[in-house]
């Protein structure tokens, strides 16, 4: 295996010793593109990189930049430390064709990762304490070269039981996280509303009114720093339209999709991932590309219909440069790849060779 995030190691082992494989070394023959492109007010070599997830610290981000991934997202951080879900976190998911958004039948997931193109994503949004991740994120910001951009991802944490006004505390935690990210110098920020692995019930991105309140408070705190919202897949066009109507005047863009949820089992029909609340996990990679493309096209259509000017980041199942081009044709202003980038460290260079 040459994956730069090694799913056969624990999260903490990856954090301490990664990245692995060719991405850990120099990039041979990477050429600068003849023409730069624009993304959220910044010039980039190509609006392509790695979304929140695999780039767990500055060492990973610097390696991605070095190999021609030009717009990279530092893994989502919180206002306090939180451990990862138990190992394993990323298993090969065996799915025939596309993973339907409404699938109820379980999928086989196991450790047969060689050749896998769809994998589980069950980490639970771990985070170091801000005293650790702030200087590290600042180092990741500094690792970006000419025509490259680091995006700082964050999310709020639900307050413990017993807090008086839990909704106000939840909004305030998002604001605190955003301020901490802004202090690192991250030129763009992403607020994660779409993690399916926390066991907290309905995703925040499906509560448009709450997201609008949080987004407005965050923008008041960070000012002109562009803010992207990371979304899950919306099955309902009307719900997506309501979400865009509620937030497009506040934020600067949307990224979609995170993963699609599925029930994962082993060959004995037992839960494939250990621990309570992990029977259902996010699936990413080849099987969800249809969802990323569809959400990109739907957001682009809403942008045109509403005469808005928000950016769209297309994510999900991007394994090749041709997939990058398909997302751009669907309306994406930037495209990101997690599973594909982990499998193929040359993907950034391949996208750089695509004409602007």
CSV table of C-alpha atoms in Angstrom, one decimal:
chain,number,residue,atom,x,y,z
A,1,UNK,CA,0.0,0.0,0.0
A,2,UNK,CA,1.2,3.5,-0.8
A,3,UNK,CA,-1.7,5.4,0.8
A,4,UNK,CA,-0.4,8.6,2.5
A,5,UNK,CA,-2.9,8.1,5.3
A,6,UNK,CA,-2.5,4.4,6.2
A,7,UNK,CA,-5.8,2.9,7.3
A,8,UNK,CA,-4.0,-0.1,8.7
A,9,UNK,CA,-2.5,2.1,11.4
A,10,UNK,CA,-4.4,3.9,14.2
A,11,UNK,CA,-5.3,7.5,13.9
A,12,UNK,CA,-2.8,8.5,16.5
A,13,UNK,CA,0.0,6.5,14.7
A,14,UNK,CA,-0.8,8.3,11.5
A,15,UNK,CA,-0.8,11.6,13.3
A,16,UNK,CA,2.6,10.9,14.9
A,17,UNK,CA,4.4,9.2,12.0
A,18,UNK,CA,2.7,10.1,8.7
A,19,UNK,CA,2.4,10.8,5.9
A,20,UNK,CA,3.5,7.6,4.3
A,21,UNK,CA,4.3,6.3,0.8
A,22,UNK,CA,5.4,8.5,-2.1
A,23,UNK,CA,3.6,11.6,-0.7
A,24,UNK,CA,6.2,11.7,2.1
A,25,UNK,CA,9.0,12.2,-0.3
A,26,UNK,CA,9.8,14.9,-3.0
A,27,UNK,CA,7.7,15.5,-6.0
A,28,UNK,CA,9.6,14.8,-9.1
A,29,UNK,CA,8.9,16.9,-12.3
A,30,UNK,CA,5.9,18.9,-10.9
A,31,UNK,CA,5.4,21.7,-13.3
A,32,UNK,CA,3.8,25.1,-12.5
A,33,UNK,CA,0.7,25.7,-14.7
A,34,UNK,CA,1.0,28.4,-17.3
A,35,UNK,CA,-2.2,30.1,-16.1
A,36,UNK,CA,-3.5,30.6,-12.5
A,37,UNK,CA,-7.1,30.4,-11.6
A,38,UNK,CA,-9.2,32.3,-9.0
A,39,UNK,CA,-10.9,30.8,-6.0
A,40,UNK,CA,-12.6,32.9,-3.3
A,41,UNK,CA,-10.4,35.9,-4.1
A,42,UNK,CA,-7.2,33.9,-4.1
A,43,UNK,CA,-5.0,32.9,-7.1
A,44,UNK,CA,-4.4,29.1,-7.2
A,45,UNK,CA,-2.5,26.9,-9.6
A,46,UNK,CA,-5.5,24.6,-9.8
A,47,UNK,CA,-8.6,24.8,-7.7
A,48,UNK,CA,-8.0,21.2,-6.6
A,49,UNK,CA,-6.9,19.5,-3.4
A,50,UNK,CA,-7.8,17.4,-0.4
A,51,UNK,CA,-10.9,17.9,1.7
A,52,UNK,CA,-11.1,17.8,5.5
A,53,UNK,CA,-10.1,14.3,6.7
A,54,UNK,CA,-6.8,12.8,5.5
A,55,UNK,CA,-4.6,15.9,6.2
A,56,UNK,CA,-4.5,15.4,10.0
A,57,UNK,CA,-1.7,17.9,10.7
A,58,UNK,CA,0.8,20.2,9.0
A,59,UNK,CA,3.2,17.4,7.9
A,60,UNK,CA,0.3,16.0,5.8
A,61,UNK,CA,-0.7,19.4,4.5
A,62,UNK,CA,2.9,20.3,3.5
A,63,UNK,CA,3.3,17.0,1.7
A,64,UNK,CA,0.0,17.5,-0.2
A,65,UNK,CA,1.1,21.0,-1.3
A,66,UNK,CA,4.5,19.6,-2.4
A,67,UNK,CA,2.8,17.2,-4.7
A,68,UNK,CA,0.6,19.6,-6.5
A,69,UNK,CA,-2.6,19.5,-4.4
A,70,UNK,CA,-3.2,23.2,-4.3
A,71,UNK,CA,-6.3,23.8,-2.2
A,72,UNK,CA,-6.1,21.7,1.0
A,73,UNK,CA,-8.3,21.5,4.1
A,74,UNK,CA,-6.8,21.0,7.5
A,75,UNK,CA,-8.7,18.3,9.3
A,76,UNK,CA,-11.7,19.6,11.3
A,77,UNK,CA,-10.8,21.0,14.7
A,78,UNK,CA,-12.8,21.7,17.9
A,79,UNK,CA,-12.5,24.0,20.9
A,80,UNK,CA,-11.4,21.1,23.0
A,81,UNK,CA,-9.6,17.8,22.7
A,82,UNK,CA,-11.5,14.7,21.5
A,83,UNK,CA,-10.2,11.2,20.8
A,84,UNK,CA,-10.8,9.4,17.6
A,85,UNK,CA,-13.3,6.5,17.4
A,86,UNK,CA,-11.5,3.2,18.1
A,87,UNK,CA,-9.5,1.5,15.4
A,88,UNK,CA,-10.3,0.5,12.7
A,89,UNK,CA,-11.7,3.6,11.1
A,90,UNK,CA,-11.3,3.1,7.4
A,91,UNK,CA,-12.3,-0.3,5.9
A,92,UNK,CA,-12.8,-1.4,2.4
A,93,UNK,CA,-16.5,-1.1,1.6
A,94,UNK,CA,-17.7,-3.6,-1.0
A,95,UNK,CA,-20.5,-2.0,-3.0
A,96,UNK,CA,-21.5,-2.9,-6.5
A,97,UNK,CA,-21.8,0.4,-8.5
A,98,UNK,CA,-23.3,3.5,-6.8
A,99,UNK,CA,-24.3,3.6,-3.2
A,100,UNK,CA,-27.9,4.7,-3.1
A,101,UNK,CA,-28.7,7.4,-0.6
A,102,UNK,CA,-31.7,5.5,0.7
A,103,UNK,CA,-30.1,2.1,1.0
A,104,UNK,CA,-31.1,0.1,4.0
A,105,UNK,CA,-29.4,-3.3,3.3
A,106,UNK,CA,-26.0,-3.7,4.9
A,107,UNK,CA,-22.7,-3.6,3.1
A,108,UNK,CA,-19.7,-5.8,3.6
A,109,UNK,CA,-16.7,-3.9,5.0
A,110,UNK,CA,-13.4,-5.5,5.8
A,111,UNK,CA,-9.6,-5.0,5.8
A,112,UNK,CA,-9.1,-5.9,2.1
A,113,UNK,CA,-7.8,-2.5,1.3
A,114,UNK,CA,-5.5,-3.2,-1.6
A,115,UNK,CA,-7.4,-2.1,-4.7
A,116,UNK,CA,-10.3,-0.6,-2.7
A,117,UNK,CA,-11.9,2.5,-4.2
A,118,UNK,CA,-14.7,3.0,-1.6
A,119,UNK,CA,-13.9,3.0,2.1
A,120,UNK,CA,-15.5,3.7,5.5
A,121,UNK,CA,-14.9,7.0,7.2
A,122,UNK,CA,-15.6,6.5,10.9
A,123,UNK,CA,-13.4,8.8,13.0
A,124,UNK,CA,-15.9,10.9,15.0
A,125,UNK,CA,-14.1,14.2,14.3
A,126,UNK,CA,-11.2,13.9,16.7
A,127,UNK,CA,-9.3,17.0,17.7
A,128,UNK,CA,-6.2,18.0,19.6
A,129,UNK,CA,-6.5,20.8,22.1
A,130,UNK,CA,-6.2,24.3,20.6
A,131,UNK,CA,-2.9,24.7,22.2
A,132,UNK,CA,-1.6,21.9,20.0
A,133,UNK,CA,-3.6,22.4,16.8
A,134,UNK,CA,-3.4,26.2,16.5
A,135,UNK,CA,0.4,26.4,16.0
A,136,UNK,CA,0.2,23.3,13.8
A,137,UNK,CA,-2.5,24.8,11.6
A,138,UNK,CA,-0.4,28.0,11.3
A,139,UNK,CA,2.5,25.8,10.1
A,140,UNK,CA,0.1,24.3,7.5
A,141,UNK,CA,-0.9,27.8,6.4
A,142,UNK,CA,2.8,28.7,6.0
A,143,UNK,CA,3.5,25.5,4.0
A,144,UNK,CA,1.3,26.7,1.1
A,145,UNK,CA,3.5,27.8,-1.8
A,146,UNK,CA,2.7,30.3,-4.6
A,147,UNK,CA,-0.7,29.5,-6.0
A,148,UNK,CA,-1.7,27.4,-3.1
A,149,UNK,CA,-4.3,27.8,-0.3
A,150,UNK,CA,-4.9,26.2,3.1
A,151,UNK,CA,-8.5,26.0,4.4
A,152,UNK,CA,-9.1,25.7,8.1
A,153,UNK,CA,-12.0,23.4,9.0
A,154,UNK,CA,-13.8,23.6,12.3
A,155,UNK,CA,-17.1,22.6,14.0
A,156,UNK,CA,-18.9,23.3,17.2
A,157,UNK,CA,-19.4,20.8,20.0
A,158,UNK,CA,-22.6,20.2,21.8
A,159,UNK,CA,-22.5,21.4,25.4
A,160,UNK,CA,-22.9,18.9,28.2
A,161,UNK,CA,-26.2,18.3,29.9
A,162,UNK,CA,-26.9,20.8,32.6
A,163,UNK,CA,-25.8,23.9,30.7
A,164,UNK,CA,-28.5,26.5,31.0
A,165,UNK,CA,-29.1,27.8,27.4
A,166,UNK,CA,-27.7,24.9,25.4
A,167,UNK,CA,-28.5,26.5,22.0
A,168,UNK,CA,-26.7,29.7,22.9
A,169,UNK,CA,-23.7,27.7,24.2
A,170,UNK,CA,-23.7,25.6,20.9
A,171,UNK,CA,-23.6,28.8,18.8
A,172,UNK,CA,-20.9,30.3,21.1
A,173,UNK,CA,-18.7,27.2,20.7
A,174,UNK,CA,-18.8,27.5,16.9
A,175,UNK,CA,-17.8,31.2,17.2
A,176,UNK,CA,-14.9,30.3,19.6
A,177,UNK,CA,-13.7,27.6,17.2
A,178,UNK,CA,-13.9,30.0,14.2
A,179,UNK,CA,-11.9,32.7,16.1
A,180,UNK,CA,-9.3,30.2,17.0
A,181,UNK,CA,-8.9,29.1,13.4
A,182,UNK,CA,-8.8,32.8,12.2
A,183,UNK,CA,-5.9,33.4,14.7
A,184,UNK,CA,-3.8,30.8,12.7
A,185,UNK,CA,-4.0,33.0,9.6
A,186,UNK,CA,-6.0,30.5,7.6
A,187,UNK,CA,-7.2,32.6,4.6
A,188,UNK,CA,-10.4,30.5,4.1
A,189,UNK,CA,-12.5,28.7,6.6
A,190,UNK,CA,-14.9,25.8,6.3
A,191,UNK,CA,-17.6,25.0,8.9
A,192,UNK,CA,-18.3,21.2,9.0
A,193,UNK,CA,-22.1,20.6,9.3
A,194,UNK,CA,-22.1,17.1,7.9
A,195,UNK,CA,-20.3,14.5,10.0
A,196,UNK,CA,-22.4,11.3,10.0
A,197,UNK,CA,-20.1,9.5,12.5
A,198,UNK,CA,-20.8,11.3,15.8
A,199,UNK,CA,-23.9,9.5,16.9
A,200,UNK,CA,-25.7,12.8,17.5
A,201,UNK,CA,-28.8,12.1,15.4
A,202,UNK,CA,-29.8,14.5,12.6
A,203,UNK,CA,-27.0,16.4,10.9
A,204,UNK,CA,-26.7,20.1,11.6
A,205,UNK,CA,-26.8,20.9,7.9
A,206,UNK,CA,-30.5,19.8,7.8
A,207,UNK,CA,-31.5,22.6,10.2
A,208,UNK,CA,-31.4,25.6,8.0
A,209,UNK,CA,-32.5,28.1,10.6
A,210,UNK,CA,-30.0,27.0,13.1
A,211,UNK,CA,-27.2,27.0,10.5
A,212,UNK,CA,-28.2,30.6,9.6
A,213,UNK,CA,-27.9,31.7,13.2
A,214,UNK,CA,-24.6,30.0,13.7
A,215,UNK,CA,-23.2,31.3,10.4
A,216,UNK,CA,-24.2,34.9,11.0
A,217,UNK,CA,-22.5,34.8,14.5
A,218,UNK,CA,-19.4,33.2,13.0
A,219,UNK,CA,-19.2,35.8,10.2
A,220,UNK,CA,-19.6,38.6,12.7
A,221,UNK,CA,-16.6,37.2,14.5
A,222,UNK,CA,-14.3,36.5,11.5
A,223,UNK,CA,-15.2,39.4,9.3
A,224,UNK,CA,-14.0,39.1,5.7
A,225,UNK,CA,-12.5,35.7,5.9
A,226,UNK,CA,-14.4,33.6,3.4
A,227,UNK,CA,-16.6,30.9,5.0
A,228,UNK,CA,-17.6,27.7,3.3
A,229,UNK,CA,-20.3,25.3,4.7
A,230,UNK,CA,-19.6,21.6,4.3
A,231,UNK,CA,-22.8,19.7,3.5
A,232,UNK,CA,-24.2,16.2,3.4
A,233,UNK,CA,-26.3,14.9,0.6
A,234,UNK,CA,-29.8,16.5,0.5
A,235,UNK,CA,-32.4,14.1,-0.9
A,236,UNK,CA,-35.1,16.8,-1.2
A,237,UNK,CA,-34.7,19.7,-3.7
A,238,UNK,CA,-37.0,21.9,-1.7
A,239,UNK,CA,-35.0,21.4,1.5
A,240,UNK,CA,-31.7,22.3,-0.3
A,241,UNK,CA,-33.4,25.4,-1.8
A,242,UNK,CA,-34.5,26.5,1.7
A,243,UNK,CA,-31.0,25.9,3.1
A,244,UNK,CA,-29.5,28.0,0.3
A,245,UNK,CA,-32.1,30.8,0.7
A,246,UNK,CA,-31.4,30.9,4.5
A,247,UNK,CA,-27.6,31.0,4.2
A,248,UNK,CA,-26.4,32.2,0.8
A,249,UNK,CA,-26.5,35.9,1.9
A,250,UNK,CA,-24.3,35.1,4.9
A,251,UNK,CA,-21.6,32.6,3.7
A,252,UNK,CA,-19.3,32.5,0.7
A,253,UNK,CA,-19.7,28.9,-0.5
A,254,UNK,CA,-20.8,25.3,0.0
A,255,UNK,CA,-18.8,22.1,-0.2
A,256,UNK,CA,-20.6,18.8,-1.0
A,257,UNK,CA,-20.7,16.0,-0.3
A,258,UNK,CA,-19.1,14.6,2.9
A,259,UNK,CA,-20.0,10.9,2.8
A,260,UNK,CA,-23.1,8.8,2.4
A,261,UNK,CA,-24.2,6.7,5.5
A,262,UNK,CA,-24.5,3.0,5.3
A,263,UNK,CA,-24.8,0.1,7.7
A,264,UNK,CA,-21.5,-1.9,7.6
A,265,UNK,CA,-21.1,-5.5,8.6
A,266,UNK,CA,-18.5,-8.2,8.5
A,267,UNK,CA,-18.8,-11.6,6.8
A,268,UNK,CA,-20.6,-12.9,9.9
A,269,UNK,CA,-23.2,-10.1,9.6
A,270,UNK,CA,-21.9,-8.4,12.7
A,271,UNK,CA,-21.1,-4.7,12.9
A,272,UNK,CA,-17.8,-4.1,11.0
A,273,UNK,CA,-16.7,-1.3,13.3
A,274,UNK,CA,-16.3,-1.8,17.1
A,275,UNK,CA,-18.2,0.3,19.6
A,276,UNK,CA,-21.7,1.6,20.3
A,277,UNK,CA,-23.2,3.9,17.7
A,278,UNK,CA,-20.9,2.8,14.8
A,279,UNK,CA,-23.3,0.4,13.1
A,280,UNK,CA,-23.8,3.1,10.5
A,281,UNK,CA,-20.8,4.9,9.1
A,282,UNK,CA,-19.9,7.3,6.4
A,283,UNK,CA,-18.8,5.8,3.0
A,284,UNK,CA,-16.6,7.8,0.7
A,285,UNK,CA,-14.9,7.1,-2.6
A,286,UNK,CA,-16.0,5.8,-6.0
A,287,UNK,CA,-19.5,4.7,-4.8
A,288,UNK,CA,-20.6,8.2,-3.9
A,289,UNK,CA,-19.3,10.2,-6.9
A,290,UNK,CA,-22.8,10.4,-8.3
A,291,UNK,CA,-23.9,12.2,-5.1
A,292,UNK,CA,-21.1,14.7,-5.3
A,293,UNK,CA,-21.8,15.4,-8.9
A,294,UNK,CA,-25.5,15.7,-8.4
A,295,UNK,CA,-25.2,18.1,-5.4
A,296,UNK,CA,-22.7,20.2,-7.4
A,297,UNK,CA,-25.2,20.5,-10.3
A,298,UNK,CA,-28.1,21.2,-8.0
A,299,UNK,CA,-26.2,23.9,-6.1
A,300,UNK,CA,-25.1,25.4,-9.5
A,301,UNK,CA,-28.7,25.5,-10.6
A,302,UNK,CA,-29.8,27.2,-7.4
A,303,UNK,CA,-27.0,29.7,-7.8
A,304,UNK,CA,-28.3,30.6,-11.3
A,305,UNK,CA,-31.9,30.7,-10.3
A,306,UNK,CA,-31.3,32.9,-7.2
A,307,UNK,CA,-28.7,35.1,-9.0
A,308,UNK,CA,-26.2,34.4,-6.2
A,309,UNK,CA,-22.5,34.4,-6.4
A,310,UNK,CA,-21.4,31.7,-3.9
A,311,UNK,CA,-18.6,29.3,-4.6
A,312,UNK,CA,-19.2,25.5,-5.0
A,313,UNK,CA,-16.6,22.9,-3.9
A,314,UNK,CA,-17.4,19.5,-5.4
A,315,UNK,CA,-16.3,16.5,-3.3
A,316,UNK,CA,-17.0,12.8,-3.5
A,317,UNK,CA,-15.4,10.0,-5.4
A,318,UNK,CA,-12.9,12.0,-7.4
A,319,UNK,CA,-10.3,9.4,-8.4
A,320,UNK,CA,-9.0,10.7,-11.7
A,321,UNK,CA,-8.3,14.0,-13.6
A,322,UNK,CA,-11.3,13.2,-15.7
A,323,UNK,CA,-13.5,13.2,-12.6
A,324,UNK,CA,-12.1,16.6,-11.7
A,325,UNK,CA,-13.1,17.9,-15.1
A,326,UNK,CA,-16.6,16.4,-14.7
A,327,UNK,CA,-17.1,18.3,-11.5
A,328,UNK,CA,-15.9,21.5,-13.0
A,329,UNK,CA,-18.4,21.0,-15.9
A,330,UNK,CA,-21.2,20.4,-13.4
A,331,UNK,CA,-20.5,23.9,-11.9
A,332,UNK,CA,-17.8,23.4,-9.2
A,333,UNK,CA,-15.4,26.3,-8.6
A,334,UNK,CA,-13.1,23.9,-6.8
A,335,UNK,CA,-12.9,20.1,-6.6
A,336,UNK,CA,-11.4,17.9,-3.8
A,337,UNK,CA,-10.5,14.3,-3.4
A,338,UNK,CA,-9.9,12.3,-0.2
A,339,UNK,CA,-9.9,8.6,-1.1
A,340,UNK,CA,-8.5,9.2,-4.6
A,341,UNK,CA,-5.7,11.4,-3.3
A,342,UNK,CA,-4.8,8.8,-0.6
A,343,UNK,CA,-4.6,6.1,-3.3
A,344,UNK,CA,-2.8,8.1,-6.0
A,345,UNK,CA,-0.2,10.7,-4.8
A,346,UNK,CA,0.2,11.7,-8.4
A,347,UNK,CA,-3.4,12.9,-8.7
A,348,UNK,CA,-2.5,16.5,-8.0
A,349,UNK,CA,0.1,16.6,-10.7
A,350,UNK,CA,-2.4,14.9,-13.1
A,351,UNK,CA,-5.0,17.7,-12.4
A,352,UNK,CA,-2.4,20.4,-12.9
A,353,UNK,CA,-1.9,19.0,-16.5
A,354,UNK,CA,-5.6,19.6,-17.2
A,355,UNK,CA,-6.1,22.9,-19.3
A,356,UNK,CA,-7.5,25.7,-17.3
